[in-house]
Structures are given as C-alpha cells and as structure tokens.
C-alpha cells in the first residue's frame, strides 16, 4: 500500500503541492497567476527537505489532471512525469473536479469551475461506500445546459458558481442544498484521493501520464464574441 506520495496542482489560479505520509498530509500553496512554473518546484523541494526525503523515497506522484488551465495542466503533468521518470515510480492523474468534491465535505457534489468564454467545466460525484462515484463525467457546458442529477441534497462547489450563480441556480433549482463557490482544486485533496487510487493499483508509468483538457480551443473567434 502506498504510504509516501507527492501531489501537485497547477490547474487554476492557485499553485499547490502536498506530501502524503502514512495517512497525513503536509502542503504548500500560494496564489500563482502565471507563476506556477516558478513556484511549484520550490514547494516540492521544501516539502521533501522538511520530511528528509528524496523523490526516490516516494511510492508515487499524483497531479491535477484537469480540466483547467491548459498551460497549468501541462506544468503539473510535466513536473510529475520528470520526477517520476527519474525516480522510477508511478504517476496518477487526479481529476480536478473530483478534488473539489473531496474538499466539499458533501455526500453529493455538483462541481463547476469557470472555464471563461461563458462556459464551465462540470462534473457530478456521489460518495458511495467511502469512494466517489461519477454521476456526470467532466465536460464543458454552458451554465444553462449542465446535466441535472437525480434527487436533492447536492452541494454546488467551485468558481463556476461565482461566475454563473444565477444561471446555475435557476438550472439546478431545488436540487442544490447549498453552494460554496470559494472551494478551489488543491493538492491536499488530490493527495488523499491518490493514496486510495494507488492502493487500488491505478498508477501508471510516467510516459503514459496525460492531462484532461476537455476543451479543444482557448479563445473565441471575432464572429463568436
């Protein structure tokens, strides 16, 4: 069973890294803007030095696979691949929207991240037998078109609810129990999810690690604006 792992996330405005040791997490985070590549490796170095570890002492490395910022996803994936390849250890991509669900403290989480261009990244998860079951796969939607999950008691989490609160509130209606738009993807939750994933044998070799982009373009044409 994996007991020592590193988790990295650069999918959004915040940069974070977490070290998971025997069921406990230590982490570093900071608002990043466009500085993810400058901040991430110093965070990793500080966490490993603080625990007296080297990359080769780890059992695995996890990264926020997406959806999220294209550039950010590539940074976390690339750093995870480089460290894992050099240390000869497996990697695991953790969906950023599932990390939101993990942070929500809910049993049913409707996760929405602002994707700009009037769209959101959306997924829905329900906790069953201690694990997250996917109700709606991560995908890109207009707020007015998100899939409606069955039943009530859903907690809305993520920046999509800050950017499109009215549209999502009208769409989801009484299904929403409450909303926490301040929750962001974080390596802390990714470490916890990855520990369970590695224990189930979900890790892969570094070469096979890939971001989950979802969107295939990052800007609108002039006639689309």
mmCIF file of C-alpha atoms in Angstrom:
data_model
loop_
_atom_site.group_PDB
_atom_site.id
_atom_site.type_symbol
_atom_site.label_atom_id
_atom_site.label_comp_id
_atom_site.label_asym_id
_atom_site.label_seq_id
_atom_site.Cartn_x
_atom_site.Cartn_y
_atom_site.Cartn_z
ATOM 1 C CA UNK A 1 0.000 0.000 0.000
ATOM 2 C CA UNK A 2 1.291 3.452 -0.944
ATOM 3 C CA UNK A 3 2.267 5.445 2.135
ATOM 4 C CA UNK A 4 4.525 8.179 0.725
ATOM 5 C CA UNK A 5 3.411 10.267 -2.214
ATOM 6 C CA UNK A 6 3.607 13.753 -3.656
ATOM 7 C CA UNK A 7 0.640 15.564 -5.212
ATOM 8 C CA UNK A 8 0.844 18.639 -7.451
ATOM 9 C CA UNK A 9 -1.795 21.022 -8.747
ATOM 10 C CA UNK A 10 -1.414 23.980 -11.095
ATOM 11 C CA UNK A 11 -4.810 23.757 -12.796
ATOM 12 C CA UNK A 12 -6.077 27.197 -11.753
ATOM 13 C CA UNK A 13 -5.134 30.440 -10.067
ATOM 14 C CA UNK A 14 -3.590 28.663 -7.077
ATOM 15 C CA UNK A 15 -0.409 26.594 -7.077
ATOM 16 C CA UNK A 16 -0.221 23.805 -4.506
ATOM 17 C CA UNK A 17 1.862 20.787 -3.575
ATOM 18 C CA UNK A 18 1.196 18.201 -0.880
ATOM 19 C CA UNK A 19 3.212 15.414 0.692
ATOM 20 C CA UNK A 20 1.265 12.410 1.977
ATOM 21 C CA UNK A 21 2.996 10.352 4.644
ATOM 22 C CA UNK A 22 1.253 7.454 6.355
ATOM 23 C CA UNK A 23 -2.204 8.984 6.162
ATOM 24 C CA UNK A 24 -1.258 12.593 6.941
ATOM 25 C CA UNK A 25 -0.697 15.473 4.541
ATOM 26 C CA UNK A 26 1.609 18.483 4.662
ATOM 27 C CA UNK A 27 1.214 21.099 1.954
ATOM 28 C CA UNK A 28 2.322 24.390 0.494
ATOM 29 C CA UNK A 29 0.172 26.730 -1.595
ATOM 30 C CA UNK A 30 0.179 30.260 -2.974
ATOM 31 C CA UNK A 31 -1.743 32.428 -5.447
ATOM 32 C CA UNK A 32 0.112 31.855 -8.686
ATOM 33 C CA UNK A 33 -1.282 33.872 -11.567
ATOM 34 C CA UNK A 34 1.206 32.997 -14.301
ATOM 35 C CA UNK A 35 3.953 31.924 -11.878
ATOM 36 C CA UNK A 36 3.167 28.219 -11.497
ATOM 37 C CA UNK A 37 6.428 27.156 -13.090
ATOM 38 C CA UNK A 38 8.366 29.402 -10.689
ATOM 39 C CA UNK A 39 6.533 28.300 -7.553
ATOM 40 C CA UNK A 40 5.947 24.575 -7.925
ATOM 41 C CA UNK A 41 9.446 23.093 -7.735
ATOM 42 C CA UNK A 42 10.479 25.201 -4.691
ATOM 43 C CA UNK A 43 7.314 23.954 -2.941
ATOM 44 C CA UNK A 44 8.211 20.354 -3.778
ATOM 45 C CA UNK A 45 11.777 20.854 -2.584
ATOM 46 C CA UNK A 46 10.626 22.414 0.695
ATOM 47 C CA UNK A 47 8.191 19.575 1.406
ATOM 48 C CA UNK A 48 10.718 16.845 0.654
ATOM 49 C CA UNK A 49 13.510 18.522 2.599
ATOM 50 C CA UNK A 50 11.212 19.083 5.550
ATOM 51 C CA UNK A 51 10.468 15.358 5.670
ATOM 52 C CA UNK A 52 14.052 14.283 4.972
ATOM 53 C CA UNK A 53 13.042 12.610 1.713
ATOM 54 C CA UNK A 54 14.205 12.442 -1.883
ATOM 55 C CA UNK A 55 11.976 11.728 -4.899
ATOM 56 C CA UNK A 56 13.285 8.162 -4.972
ATOM 57 C CA UNK A 57 11.895 7.599 -1.475
ATOM 58 C CA UNK A 58 8.344 8.203 -2.696
ATOM 59 C CA UNK A 59 5.932 5.471 -3.716
ATOM 60 C CA UNK A 60 4.174 7.622 -6.309
ATOM 61 C CA UNK A 61 3.426 11.110 -7.645
ATOM 62 C CA UNK A 62 -0.042 12.486 -8.382
ATOM 63 C CA UNK A 63 -1.038 15.574 -10.345
ATOM 64 C CA UNK A 64 -4.202 17.523 -11.054
ATOM 65 C CA UNK A 65 -5.028 16.169 -14.493
ATOM 66 C CA UNK A 66 -7.808 18.616 -15.324
ATOM 67 C CA UNK A 67 -9.898 20.108 -16.602
ATOM 68 C CA UNK A 68 -8.390 23.532 -16.033
ATOM 69 C CA UNK A 69 -5.883 25.968 -17.494
ATOM 70 C CA UNK A 70 -4.152 24.382 -20.494
ATOM 71 C CA UNK A 71 -0.746 25.746 -19.505
ATOM 72 C CA UNK A 72 -1.247 24.879 -15.843
ATOM 73 C CA UNK A 73 -2.218 21.293 -16.609
ATOM 74 C CA UNK A 74 0.887 20.841 -18.737
ATOM 75 C CA UNK A 75 3.122 22.196 -15.962
ATOM 76 C CA UNK A 76 1.855 19.810 -13.275
ATOM 77 C CA UNK A 77 1.860 16.853 -15.638
ATOM 78 C CA UNK A 78 5.362 17.637 -16.892
ATOM 79 C CA UNK A 79 6.830 18.052 -13.408
ATOM 80 C CA UNK A 80 5.144 14.839 -12.231
ATOM 81 C CA UNK A 81 6.483 12.972 -15.259
ATOM 82 C CA UNK A 82 10.006 14.295 -14.795
ATOM 83 C CA UNK A 83 10.200 13.463 -11.110
ATOM 84 C CA UNK A 84 8.577 10.058 -11.543
ATOM 85 C CA UNK A 85 10.738 9.082 -14.515
ATOM 86 C CA UNK A 86 13.928 9.986 -12.676
ATOM 87 C CA UNK A 87 12.857 8.116 -9.547
ATOM 88 C CA UNK A 88 11.331 5.134 -11.337
ATOM 89 C CA UNK A 89 7.964 5.461 -9.595
ATOM 90 C CA UNK A 90 4.363 5.518 -10.908
ATOM 91 C CA UNK A 91 2.166 8.555 -11.511
ATOM 92 C CA UNK A 92 -1.557 9.120 -11.211
ATOM 93 C CA UNK A 93 -3.702 11.886 -12.664
ATOM 94 C CA UNK A 94 -6.449 13.076 -10.302
ATOM 95 C CA UNK A 95 -9.426 14.911 -11.856
ATOM 96 C CA UNK A 96 -9.550 18.466 -10.557
ATOM 97 C CA UNK A 97 -13.335 18.353 -10.274
ATOM 98 C CA UNK A 98 -13.144 15.242 -8.107
ATOM 99 C CA UNK A 99 -10.719 17.129 -5.859
ATOM 100 C CA UNK A 100 -13.431 19.788 -5.473
ATOM 101 C CA UNK A 101 -15.878 17.081 -4.445
ATOM 102 C CA UNK A 102 -13.385 15.778 -1.892
ATOM 103 C CA UNK A 103 -12.968 19.280 -0.457
ATOM 104 C CA UNK A 104 -16.715 19.924 -0.275
ATOM 105 C CA UNK A 105 -17.403 17.739 2.748
ATOM 106 C CA UNK A 106 -20.566 16.634 0.943
ATOM 107 C CA UNK A 107 -22.030 13.271 0.003
ATOM 108 C CA UNK A 108 -23.291 14.638 -3.303
ATOM 109 C CA UNK A 109 -21.151 17.257 -5.052
ATOM 110 C CA UNK A 110 -22.025 19.198 -8.175
ATOM 111 C CA UNK A 111 -18.657 20.632 -9.230
ATOM 112 C CA UNK A 112 -18.351 23.605 -11.586
ATOM 113 C CA UNK A 113 -15.204 25.544 -12.491
ATOM 114 C CA UNK A 114 -15.321 28.736 -14.536
ATOM 115 C CA UNK A 115 -13.935 27.927 -17.992
ATOM 116 C CA UNK A 116 -14.399 31.513 -19.263
ATOM 117 C CA UNK A 117 -15.926 32.217 -22.671
ATOM 118 C CA UNK A 118 -19.341 31.842 -20.985
ATOM 119 C CA UNK A 119 -18.749 28.169 -20.168
ATOM 120 C CA UNK A 120 -17.951 25.933 -17.205
ATOM 121 C CA UNK A 121 -16.195 22.662 -16.570
ATOM 122 C CA UNK A 122 -18.738 20.448 -14.835
ATOM 123 C CA UNK A 123 -18.912 17.045 -13.175
ATOM 124 C CA UNK A 124 -21.094 15.461 -10.503
ATOM 125 C CA UNK A 125 -19.978 12.927 -7.902
ATOM 126 C CA UNK A 126 -21.698 10.929 -5.189
ATOM 127 C CA UNK A 127 -19.927 9.222 -2.301
ATOM 128 C CA UNK A 128 -20.730 5.520 -2.149
ATOM 129 C CA UNK A 129 -19.068 3.051 0.198
ATOM 130 C CA UNK A 130 -16.382 5.615 1.037
ATOM 131 C CA UNK A 131 -15.419 6.349 -2.572
ATOM 132 C CA UNK A 132 -16.544 8.884 -5.157
ATOM 133 C CA UNK A 133 -18.779 7.502 -7.876
ATOM 134 C CA UNK A 134 -19.026 9.570 -11.051
ATOM 135 C CA UNK A 135 -22.598 10.648 -11.823
ATOM 136 C CA UNK A 136 -21.647 13.041 -14.663
ATOM 137 C CA UNK A 137 -18.237 12.836 -16.338
ATOM 138 C CA UNK A 138 -16.105 16.007 -16.575
ATOM 139 C CA UNK A 139 -17.223 18.009 -19.600
ATOM 140 C CA UNK A 140 -17.653 21.539 -20.910
ATOM 141 C CA UNK A 141 -21.099 23.181 -20.812
ATOM 142 C CA UNK A 142 -22.954 26.426 -20.969
ATOM 143 C CA UNK A 143 -24.290 27.003 -17.429
ATOM 144 C CA UNK A 144 -27.863 26.700 -18.707
ATOM 145 C CA UNK A 145 -27.130 23.228 -20.137
ATOM 146 C CA UNK A 146 -25.418 21.332 -17.329
ATOM 147 C CA UNK A 147 -26.787 17.800 -16.772
ATOM 148 C CA UNK A 148 -29.305 17.630 -13.962
ATOM 149 C CA UNK A 149 -28.539 14.923 -11.395
ATOM 150 C CA UNK A 150 -31.327 12.918 -9.810
ATOM 151 C CA UNK A 151 -32.620 13.805 -6.382
ATOM 152 C CA UNK A 152 -31.884 16.616 -3.937
ATOM 153 C CA UNK A 153 -29.144 17.297 -1.396
ATOM 154 C CA UNK A 154 -26.475 18.313 -3.907
ATOM 155 C CA UNK A 155 -23.758 20.758 -2.826
ATOM 156 C CA UNK A 156 -22.542 23.136 -5.512
ATOM 157 C CA UNK A 157 -18.803 23.796 -5.349
ATOM 158 C CA UNK A 158 -16.286 25.723 -7.400
ATOM 159 C CA UNK A 159 -15.694 29.007 -9.161
ATOM 160 C CA UNK A 160 -18.375 28.295 -11.745
ATOM 161 C CA UNK A 161 -20.949 29.163 -9.099
ATOM 162 C CA UNK A 162 -19.288 32.526 -8.525
ATOM 163 C CA UNK A 163 -19.168 33.351 -12.236
ATOM 164 C CA UNK A 164 -22.613 31.980 -13.122
ATOM 165 C CA UNK A 165 -24.517 31.808 -9.841
ATOM 166 C CA UNK A 166 -27.896 32.912 -11.228
ATOM 167 C CA UNK A 167 -27.836 30.668 -14.296
ATOM 168 C CA UNK A 168 -26.704 27.604 -12.343
ATOM 169 C CA UNK A 169 -29.129 28.311 -9.520
ATOM 170 C CA UNK A 170 -32.017 28.531 -11.975
ATOM 171 C CA UNK A 171 -30.874 25.391 -13.808
ATOM 172 C CA UNK A 172 -30.327 23.234 -10.724
ATOM 173 C CA UNK A 173 -33.118 24.666 -8.599
ATOM 174 C CA UNK A 174 -34.167 22.653 -5.545
ATOM 175 C CA UNK A 175 -31.530 20.009 -6.218
ATOM 176 C CA UNK A 176 -28.990 22.323 -4.584
ATOM 177 C CA UNK A 177 -28.785 22.139 -0.817
ATOM 178 C CA UNK A 178 -26.108 24.809 -0.583
ATOM 179 C CA UNK A 179 -23.326 26.423 -2.629
ATOM 180 C CA UNK A 180 -19.669 27.045 -1.791
ATOM 181 C CA UNK A 181 -18.141 28.961 -4.689
ATOM 182 C CA UNK A 182 -14.859 29.581 -2.822
ATOM 183 C CA UNK A 183 -13.648 25.966 -2.977
ATOM 184 C CA UNK A 184 -10.717 25.511 -5.380
ATOM 185 C CA UNK A 185 -8.778 22.430 -6.505
ATOM 186 C CA UNK A 186 -5.887 21.719 -4.116
ATOM 187 C CA UNK A 187 -3.079 19.175 -3.930
ATOM 188 C CA UNK A 188 -4.115 18.365 -0.361
ATOM 189 C CA UNK A 189 -7.315 16.646 -1.503
ATOM 190 C CA UNK A 190 -5.560 15.199 -4.540
ATOM 191 C CA UNK A 191 -3.049 13.504 -2.243
ATOM 192 C CA UNK A 192 -5.847 11.849 -0.280
ATOM 193 C CA UNK A 193 -7.584 10.684 -3.452
ATOM 194 C CA UNK A 194 -4.315 9.497 -4.971
ATOM 195 C CA UNK A 195 -3.411 7.452 -1.902
ATOM 196 C CA UNK A 196 -6.624 5.483 -2.370
ATOM 197 C CA UNK A 197 -6.066 5.268 -6.128
ATOM 198 C CA UNK A 198 -2.522 3.977 -5.855
ATOM 199 C CA UNK A 199 -3.694 1.425 -3.264
ATOM 200 C CA UNK A 200 -6.128 0.112 -5.899
ATOM 201 C CA UNK A 201 -3.327 -0.179 -8.459
ATOM 202 C CA UNK A 202 -4.372 2.791 -10.592
ATOM 203 C CA UNK A 203 -0.878 4.254 -11.043
ATOM 204 C CA UNK A 204 0.822 4.254 -14.444
ATOM 205 C CA UNK A 205 4.294 4.779 -15.870
ATOM 206 C CA UNK A 206 5.420 8.372 -16.315
ATOM 207 C CA UNK A 207 5.270 8.254 -20.123
ATOM 208 C CA UNK A 208 1.549 7.485 -20.055
ATOM 209 C CA UNK A 209 0.512 10.469 -17.893
ATOM 210 C CA UNK A 210 -1.789 12.844 -19.773
ATOM 211 C CA UNK A 211 -3.773 15.991 -18.910
ATOM 212 C CA UNK A 212 -7.559 16.028 -19.292
ATOM 213 C CA UNK A 213 -8.157 19.137 -21.383
ATOM 214 C CA UNK A 214 -11.910 18.732 -22.219
ATOM 215 C CA UNK A 215 -11.954 21.961 -24.253
ATOM 216 C CA UNK A 216 -10.284 21.993 -27.674
ATOM 217 C CA UNK A 217 -9.830 25.757 -28.039
ATOM 218 C CA UNK A 218 -8.981 28.614 -25.708
ATOM 219 C CA UNK A 219 -10.271 31.718 -27.478
ATOM 220 C CA UNK A 220 -13.336 32.842 -29.375
ATOM 221 C CA UNK A 221 -13.173 33.985 -32.993
ATOM 222 C CA UNK A 222 -14.221 37.582 -33.566
ATOM 223 C CA UNK A 223 -17.582 36.430 -35.013
ATOM 224 C CA UNK A 224 -18.247 34.335 -31.877
ATOM 225 C CA UNK A 225 -17.734 37.170 -29.396
#
